[in-house]
CSV table of C-alpha atoms in Angstrom, one decimal:
chain,number,residue,atom,x,y,z
A,11,MET,CA,133.7,68.6,87.5
A,12,LEU,CA,132.3,69.7,90.8
A,13,ARG,CA,135.4,69.7,92.1
A,14,THR,CA,137.0,71.9,89.3
A,15,ALA,CA,133.8,73.8,90.0
A,16,TRP,CA,133.5,75.0,93.5
A,17,LYS,CA,136.7,75.9,92.6
A,18,PHE,CA,136.6,78.3,90.0
A,19,LEU,CA,134.1,79.9,92.1
A,20,PHE,CA,136.4,80.3,95.8
A,21,TYR,CA,138.6,81.3,93.7
A,22,ASP,CA,137.1,84.2,92.2
A,23,LYS,CA,134.5,85.2,95.6
A,24,ALA,CA,133.7,88.6,94.0
A,25,ASN,CA,132.0,87.3,90.6
A,26,SER,CA,130.2,84.4,92.7
A,27,LEU,CA,128.5,87.2,94.9
A,28,GLY,CA,127.9,89.0,92.0
A,29,ALA,CA,125.6,86.2,90.0
A,30,LEU,CA,124.3,85.0,93.9
A,31,LEU,CA,123.2,88.0,95.0
A,32,GLY,CA,120.8,88.1,91.1
A,33,ILE,CA,119.4,84.7,91.9
A,34,VAL,CA,118.6,86.0,94.9
A,35,VAL,CA,117.1,89.2,93.7
A,36,SER,CA,115.2,86.9,91.1
A,37,THR,CA,114.1,84.6,93.2
A,38,PHE,CA,112.6,86.8,95.5
A,39,LEU,CA,110.8,89.6,93.2
A,40,ILE,CA,109.4,87.0,91.1
A,41,GLY,CA,107.8,84.8,94.5
A,42,GLN,CA,106.9,88.6,95.9
A,43,GLN,CA,104.5,89.2,92.8
A,44,ILE,CA,103.1,86.1,92.4
A,45,SER,CA,102.4,86.1,96.0
A,46,VAL,CA,100.3,89.5,95.4
A,47,PHE,CA,98.6,87.8,92.5
A,48,ASN,CA,97.6,84.4,94.2
A,49,PHE,CA,96.5,86.5,97.3
A,50,ILE,CA,94.5,88.7,94.6
A,51,THR,CA,93.2,86.1,92.6
A,52,ASP,CA,92.3,84.1,95.8
A,53,GLY,CA,89.5,87.3,97.0
A,54,ILE,CA,88.3,86.9,94.1
A,55,GLY,CA,86.5,83.6,94.5
A,56,LYS,CA,86.6,84.0,97.9
A,57,ILE,CA,82.9,83.6,98.3
A,58,VAL,CA,82.7,80.7,95.9
A,59,THR,CA,86.0,78.7,97.5
A,60,THR,CA,84.4,79.9,101.2
A,61,ALA,CA,81.6,77.2,100.5
A,62,PRO,CA,82.3,73.9,98.5
A,63,GLY,CA,80.6,71.3,97.6
A,64,TYR,CA,78.1,73.7,95.9
A,65,ILE,CA,76.5,74.0,92.5
A,66,TRP,CA,75.8,78.1,92.3
A,67,VAL,CA,73.4,79.4,90.4
A,68,LEU,CA,73.2,82.7,89.2
A,69,ASP,CA,71.3,85.3,86.4
A,70,ASN,CA,72.5,84.5,83.3
A,71,LYS,CA,74.2,87.4,82.0
A,72,THR,CA,76.5,87.1,85.2
A,73,GLN,CA,80.4,86.6,84.7
A,74,ASN,CA,81.8,87.7,88.0
A,75,ILE,CA,80.4,85.9,91.5
A,76,ASN,CA,80.9,90.3,92.4
A,77,ASP,CA,78.2,91.3,90.3
A,78,LEU,CA,75.3,89.9,91.1
A,79,HIS,CA,71.7,90.8,90.3
A,80,PRO,CA,68.3,89.8,92.0
A,81,LEU,CA,66.1,86.7,90.8
A,82,ASP,CA,63.0,85.2,92.5
A,83,VAL,CA,63.0,83.2,95.1
A,84,ARG,CA,60.1,81.0,93.3
A,85,ILE,CA,63.4,80.2,90.9
A,86,GLN,CA,64.6,77.3,94.0
A,87,TYR,CA,61.0,76.0,93.4
A,88,GLN,CA,61.8,75.3,90.3
A,89,ILE,CA,65.3,74.1,91.0
A,90,ALA,CA,64.1,72.1,93.2
A,91,SER,CA,61.7,70.2,91.3
A,92,LEU,CA,64.5,69.0,89.1
A,93,PRO,CA,66.3,65.6,89.1
A,94,GLY,CA,69.0,64.8,90.7
A,95,VAL,CA,68.5,67.9,93.0
A,96,GLN,CA,68.5,66.9,96.8
A,97,LYS,CA,68.1,71.0,98.1
A,98,VAL,CA,68.4,74.1,97.1
A,99,TYR,CA,69.5,77.3,99.6
A,100,PRO,CA,68.8,81.0,99.0
A,101,VAL,CA,71.5,83.5,99.2
A,102,TYR,CA,71.7,87.3,99.5
A,103,ILE,CA,74.8,89.2,98.8
A,104,THR,CA,74.8,92.8,98.5
A,105,ASN,CA,77.0,95.7,99.6
A,106,GLY,CA,76.4,98.1,102.3
A,107,TYR,CA,78.9,100.9,104.4
A,108,VAL,CA,79.8,100.6,107.7
A,109,GLN,CA,80.5,103.5,109.7
A,110,TYR,CA,81.5,103.5,113.4
A,111,GLU,CA,80.5,106.6,115.5
A,112,GLY,CA,82.5,109.5,114.5
A,113,GLY,CA,84.4,107.2,111.8
A,114,ASP,CA,84.4,106.9,108.2
A,115,LYS,CA,82.0,105.0,105.9
A,116,GLU,CA,83.8,101.6,104.6
A,117,SER,CA,82.1,99.3,101.8
A,118,VAL,CA,81.2,96.0,103.2
A,119,LYS,CA,80.1,92.9,101.0
A,120,LEU,CA,77.1,91.3,102.5
A,121,ILE,CA,76.6,87.8,102.8
A,122,GLY,CA,73.0,86.1,104.1
A,123,VAL,CA,72.7,83.0,104.2
A,124,GLU,CA,69.2,81.1,105.1
A,125,PRO,CA,68.9,79.1,109.3
A,126,PRO,CA,69.5,76.2,109.7
A,127,ASP,CA,71.8,75.4,106.9
A,128,TYR,CA,73.5,78.8,106.5
A,129,ALA,CA,75.3,77.0,103.1
A,130,GLY,CA,77.1,79.5,101.6
A,131,ALA,CA,78.7,80.6,105.2
A,132,PRO,CA,81.9,79.7,106.6
A,133,ALA,CA,82.8,76.1,107.9
A,134,GLY,CA,83.2,77.1,111.2
A,135,PHE,CA,83.9,80.8,113.5
A,136,PHE,CA,87.3,81.8,114.4
A,137,ALA,CA,84.9,82.7,117.5
A,138,GLY,CA,81.1,82.7,117.6
A,139,THR,CA,79.1,80.1,116.1
A,140,HIS,CA,76.6,80.2,113.3
A,141,GLN,CA,73.5,80.1,115.8
A,142,ASP,CA,75.7,83.9,117.1
A,143,LEU,CA,73.7,85.5,113.9
A,144,LEU,CA,70.3,84.9,115.0
A,145,PRO,CA,69.7,87.6,117.4
A,146,ASP,CA,68.8,91.4,116.1
A,147,GLY,CA,71.7,93.1,114.2
A,148,GLY,CA,74.2,90.1,114.8
A,149,ILE,CA,77.4,90.1,111.8
A,150,SER,CA,80.4,88.2,111.0
A,151,VAL,CA,83.8,90.4,110.8
A,152,ASP,CA,87.1,89.8,109.8
A,153,LEU,CA,90.0,89.7,112.4
A,154,TYR,CA,92.0,91.3,109.5
A,155,GLU,CA,89.7,93.6,108.4
A,156,GLU,CA,90.6,96.6,111.3
A,157,ARG,CA,90.4,99.4,108.1
A,158,VAL,CA,86.7,98.8,107.6
A,159,PHE,CA,85.5,96.9,111.2
A,160,PRO,CA,88.1,99.3,114.2
A,161,ILE,CA,87.0,97.6,116.6
A,162,THR,CA,86.6,94.2,116.3
A,163,ASP,CA,85.6,92.1,119.8
A,164,LEU,CA,82.2,90.6,120.3
A,165,GLY,CA,79.8,93.1,120.5
A,166,ALA,CA,81.0,96.0,119.3
A,167,THR,CA,78.2,98.2,117.7
A,168,PHE,CA,78.3,100.2,114.5
A,169,GLU,CA,76.4,101.2,111.4
A,170,ILE,CA,75.0,99.2,107.8
A,171,ASN,CA,73.0,101.7,106.1
A,172,GLY,CA,72.4,103.6,109.0
A,173,LYS,CA,71.0,100.0,110.9
A,174,ARG,CA,72.7,98.9,113.8
A,175,ALA,CA,74.4,96.0,114.0
A,176,TYR,CA,77.1,94.6,116.2
A,177,VAL,CA,80.4,92.2,115.8
A,178,ALA,CA,78.2,88.1,117.2
A,179,THR,CA,81.5,86.0,115.3
A,180,GLN,CA,84.6,86.4,114.0
A,181,THR,CA,85.8,84.7,111.3
A,182,LYS,CA,89.9,85.0,110.3
A,183,GLY,CA,91.6,85.4,107.4
A,184,VAL,CA,88.4,84.9,104.7
A,185,ARG,CA,88.7,88.3,102.6
A,186,GLY,CA,87.2,89.5,99.3
A,187,PHE,CA,88.6,91.0,96.7
A,188,ALA,CA,88.3,95.2,96.9
A,189,ARG,CA,85.6,94.1,100.1
A,190,ALA,CA,85.3,93.2,103.2
A,191,PHE,CA,82.9,90.9,103.6
A,192,SER,CA,80.5,90.0,106.8
A,193,TYR,CA,78.1,87.3,106.9
A,194,THR,CA,74.5,87.2,108.5
A,195,THR,CA,71.3,85.6,107.9
A,196,ILE,CA,69.9,86.5,104.9
A,197,ASP,CA,66.4,88.0,106.3
A,198,ARG,CA,69.2,90.8,107.9
A,199,ALA,CA,71.2,90.9,104.5
A,200,ARG,CA,67.6,92.3,103.5
A,201,TRP,CA,66.8,94.5,106.2
A,202,PHE,CA,69.8,96.2,105.7
A,203,ALA,CA,69.9,96.7,102.2
A,204,ASN,CA,66.2,97.4,102.2
A,205,GLY,CA,65.7,94.4,99.5
A,206,SER,CA,62.1,92.6,98.7
A,207,PRO,CA,61.7,89.4,100.8
A,208,TYR,CA,61.0,87.7,97.1
A,209,GLU,CA,64.3,87.9,95.9
A,210,ALA,CA,67.5,86.7,96.4
A,211,THR,CA,71.0,86.6,94.1
A,212,VAL,CA,72.2,83.0,94.4
A,213,PHE,CA,70.7,79.6,95.2
A,214,LEU,CA,73.2,76.8,96.3
A,215,VAL,CA,72.7,73.6,95.0
A,216,LYS,CA,72.7,70.3,96.7
A,217,ALA,CA,73.5,67.2,94.7
A,218,ALA,CA,71.0,64.9,95.3
A,219,PRO,CA,73.9,61.5,96.4
A,220,GLY,CA,75.3,59.6,93.7
A,221,ALA,CA,74.0,62.4,91.2
A,222,SER,CA,76.3,64.1,88.6
A,223,PRO,CA,77.1,67.6,90.2
A,224,ALA,CA,77.7,68.0,86.3
A,225,GLN,CA,74.4,66.3,84.9
A,226,VAL,CA,72.7,68.5,87.6
A,227,ARG,CA,74.9,72.0,86.1
A,228,ASP,CA,73.3,70.3,82.8
A,229,ALA,CA,69.5,70.0,84.0
A,230,ILE,CA,69.1,73.6,85.4
A,231,ASN,CA,71.2,74.9,82.1
A,232,ASP,CA,68.4,73.6,80.2
A,233,ASN,CA,64.8,74.0,82.4
A,234,ALA,CA,65.1,76.7,84.2
A,235,PHE,CA,64.6,79.8,82.5
A,236,GLY,CA,66.8,83.7,83.2
A,237,VAL,CA,69.3,81.5,85.3
A,238,ARG,CA,72.7,80.0,84.6
A,239,ALA,CA,74.3,77.1,87.2
A,240,TRP,CA,77.9,76.6,87.5
A,241,LEU,CA,80.2,74.4,89.2
A,242,GLU,CA,82.2,75.5,91.7
A,243,GLY,CA,85.7,75.2,90.5
A,244,GLU,CA,83.6,76.7,86.7
A,245,LEU,CA,82.7,80.0,88.5
A,246,ARG,CA,85.6,80.7,90.3
A,247,ARG,CA,87.9,80.7,87.4
A,248,THR,CA,86.0,82.5,85.7
A,249,SER,CA,85.4,85.4,87.8
A,250,VAL,CA,89.3,85.2,88.1
A,251,ILE,CA,89.5,85.2,84.3
A,252,PHE,CA,86.9,88.0,84.3
A,253,TYR,CA,88.9,90.6,86.1
A,254,LEU,CA,92.6,89.7,85.1
A,255,LYS,CA,90.8,91.0,81.6
A,256,HIS,CA,89.2,93.7,83.1
A,257,SER,CA,92.2,95.0,84.7
A,258,SER,CA,96.2,95.8,84.6
A,259,ILE,CA,96.5,93.7,87.5
A,260,VAL,CA,98.1,91.2,85.5
A,261,LEU,CA,100.0,93.9,83.4
A,262,ALA,CA,101.6,95.7,86.4
A,263,ILE,CA,102.9,92.3,87.8
A,264,GLY,CA,103.7,90.2,84.8
A,265,THR,CA,106.1,93.3,84.3
A,266,MET,CA,107.1,92.4,87.6
A,267,VAL,CA,108.4,89.2,86.7
A,268,VAL,CA,109.6,89.7,83.3
A,269,PHE,CA,111.5,91.8,84.4
A,270,ALA,CA,113.4,90.4,87.4
A,271,PHE,CA,113.3,87.3,85.7
A,272,ILE,CA,115.3,89.6,82.5
A,273,SER,CA,117.1,90.7,85.3
A,274,GLY,CA,118.7,88.0,86.5
A,275,ILE,CA,119.8,85.9,82.9
A,276,ALA,CA,121.6,89.7,83.2
A,277,ILE,CA,123.5,89.6,85.8
A,278,VAL,CA,124.6,86.3,86.5
A,279,GLY,CA,125.1,86.1,82.6
A,280,LEU,CA,127.8,89.2,83.5
A,281,THR,CA,128.8,88.1,86.2
A,282,LEU,CA,129.8,85.1,84.4
A,283,TYR,CA,131.5,86.6,81.7
A,284,SER,CA,133.1,88.7,83.6
A,285,SER,CA,134.9,85.7,85.6
A,286,ALA,CA,135.1,83.4,82.2
A,287,ILE,CA,137.7,86.9,81.3
A,288,ASP,CA,139.3,87.1,83.9
A,289,HIS,CA,140.5,83.4,83.6
A,290,LEU,CA,140.8,82.9,79.9
A,291,ARG,CA,144.3,81.8,80.6
A,292,ASP,CA,142.5,78.5,83.0
A,293,TYR,CA,139.7,77.5,80.9
A,294,GLY,CA,142.7,78.2,77.8
A,295,THR,CA,145.5,75.9,79.7
A,296,MET,CA,142.6,73.5,80.1
A,297,LYS,CA,141.6,73.3,76.3
A,298,ALA,CA,145.3,72.5,75.4
A,299,ILE,CA,145.9,69.9,77.6
A,300,GLY,CA,142.4,68.1,75.7
A,301,ALA,CA,138.8,69.3,77.5
A,302,THR,CA,136.4,69.6,74.9
A,303,ASN,CA,133.8,72.3,74.4
A,304,GLY,CA,131.6,70.1,75.8
A,305,TYR,CA,133.4,69.6,78.6
A,306,ILE,CA,134.2,73.4,79.1
A,307,ARG,CA,130.5,74.4,78.5
A,308,LYS,CA,129.5,71.8,81.3
A,309,LEU,CA,132.3,73.0,83.8
A,310,ILE,CA,130.1,76.7,83.3
A,311,TYR,CA,126.4,75.5,83.5
A,312,THR,CA,127.8,74.1,86.9
A,313,GLN,CA,129.1,77.1,87.9
A,314,ALA,CA,125.3,78.7,87.0
A,315,LEU,CA,123.5,75.7,89.4
A,316,LEU,CA,125.9,76.6,92.1
A,317,PHE,CA,124.6,79.4,92.1
A,318,GLY,CA,121.3,79.2,91.5
A,319,VAL,CA,120.6,76.3,94.4
A,320,PRO,CA,121.8,78.8,96.8
A,321,GLY,CA,120.8,81.7,95.6
A,322,PHE,CA,117.3,80.1,95.4
A,323,ALA,CA,117.7,78.5,98.8
A,324,ILE,CA,118.2,82.2,100.4
A,325,GLY,CA,115.1,83.8,98.3
A,326,GLN,CA,113.0,81.7,99.5
A,327,LEU,CA,113.8,82.5,102.7
A,328,LEU,CA,113.2,86.5,101.9
A,329,ILE,CA,110.2,85.4,100.6
A,330,ARG,CA,108.9,83.7,103.6
A,331,LEU,CA,109.8,86.5,105.9
A,332,PHE,CA,107.8,88.5,103.0
A,333,ARG,CA,105.1,86.2,103.5
A,334,THR,CA,105.3,86.7,107.4
A,335,ALA,CA,105.3,90.5,107.3
A,336,MET,CA,101.8,90.2,105.2
A,337,GLU,CA,100.4,87.6,107.2
A,338,ARG,CA,100.4,89.6,110.0
A,339,GLN,CA,97.6,92.3,107.7
A,340,GLY,CA,96.0,89.5,107.1
A,341,VAL,CA,97.0,88.7,103.1
A,342,LEU,CA,97.7,84.7,103.4
A,343,VAL,CA,99.5,83.1,100.8
A,344,SER,CA,100.8,79.4,100.0
A,345,PHE,CA,102.2,77.7,97.7
A,346,THR,CA,102.0,74.4,96.1
A,347,LEU,CA,104.9,72.0,95.6
A,348,GLU,CA,103.8,71.7,92.0
A,349,PHE,CA,104.7,75.8,91.6
A,350,GLN,CA,107.7,75.5,93.8
A,351,LEU,CA,109.2,73.0,92.0
A,352,ALA,CA,108.4,74.9,89.0
A,353,PHE,CA,109.9,78.5,90.5
A,354,PHE,CA,112.8,76.5,91.2
A,355,GLY,CA,113.0,75.1,87.3
A,356,LEU,CA,112.6,79.0,86.4
A,357,ILE,CA,115.8,79.9,88.6
A,358,CYS,CA,117.5,77.1,87.5
A,359,LEU,CA,117.2,78.0,83.8
A,360,ILE,CA,118.0,81.7,84.7
A,361,ALA,CA,121.1,80.5,85.7
A,362,LEU,CA,121.5,78.4,83.0
A,363,LEU,CA,120.6,81.3,80.4
A,364,GLY,CA,123.1,83.5,82.0
A,365,ALA,CA,125.7,80.5,81.5
A,366,ALA,CA,124.8,80.4,77.9
A,367,PHE,CA,126.0,83.9,77.3
A,368,ALA,CA,129.5,83.8,79.3
A,369,SER,CA,130.1,80.3,77.9
A,370,ARG,CA,130.6,81.4,73.6
A,371,ARG,CA,133.8,83.6,74.9
A,372,VAL,CA,135.3,81.2,76.2
A,373,ILE,CA,133.9,78.8,73.1
A,374,ARG,CA,135.1,80.5,70.7
A,375,LEU,CA,139.3,80.2,72.1
A,376,GLU,CA,141.7,79.0,69.9
A,377,PRO,CA,143.9,76.4,73.1
A,378,ALA,CA,146.8,77.9,71.2
A,379,ALA,CA,145.2,81.4,72.5
A,380,VAL,CA,147.4,80.1,76.1
A,381,PHE,CA,150.3,80.9,75.0
A,382,ARG,CA,149.6,84.9,73.7
A,383,PHE,CA,148.3,85.3,77.8
């Protein structure tokens, strides 16, 4: 059957190329949109994923890591006294405005962490160390945030909220959704924002060895007033869902994915249907000499899969080129093996649904009709 399917494809090169193009276009459009979606959702929860291994304590009204409210720092002592808690680290996250000499103001999210542990900051920097944040004015900038920080060289100076700052360390690919991230010490973040030294916006809780993070979370929620504790995965997931519910991201990207799915089915279906019409005599002859409808259907489905596999491979190559171009701008995206397998299954489904549309015409063909052609 495979050999026969190849013969049909090579005999009708024009229709074969058309069906292949449909698969390639669908693969690229779906992969492109999902790449953008993954980057957006990764940025929404980037503050959390950059500092893994903690229980996150926020005010009890917040459903989103990017919308925080001040907390009294004395709450950390109450949390520290609970069973299962090893240590509590205050973090001060606020918004600011960056301005270079002669430039426009750009928004930035300042993340202030407490020395000497620097809990909440990346484990390491692309250039510089955590200790480099200690001198007055020292902050981190991301190499890909050139729109906000036109000069990212170490030592470059600028202003944040009208106060002098300079590049002390560099990150690479640590970017948030809608705002650039800059890490500094907690006292300096308060100073930039004119905040109170008695305030924090997040407490990071390290569970004691052997303690269950879920049980520590529950203990905090049961005993600490005015705050809510989250496991890392919970907070990231809730933040992403909050943004998706309150924005048109899902609608915009989902529409493009559905369009690519439907257009792929239409292109493959119409192309295979046209090919089936052109080969009615051949299919009729096969049925006249004993080929069953099941065999004919499998033959057409096999042709569709022969489009799907190379079409998916070519589409993946185009997606790889697209992602490489995105990475040069700091848009870092990766796909898991499970997603790739599901994606391949989706493309095969597109090919098979298109083939189902074409096979209906051939299945209705009577074997005796071959003598009328």
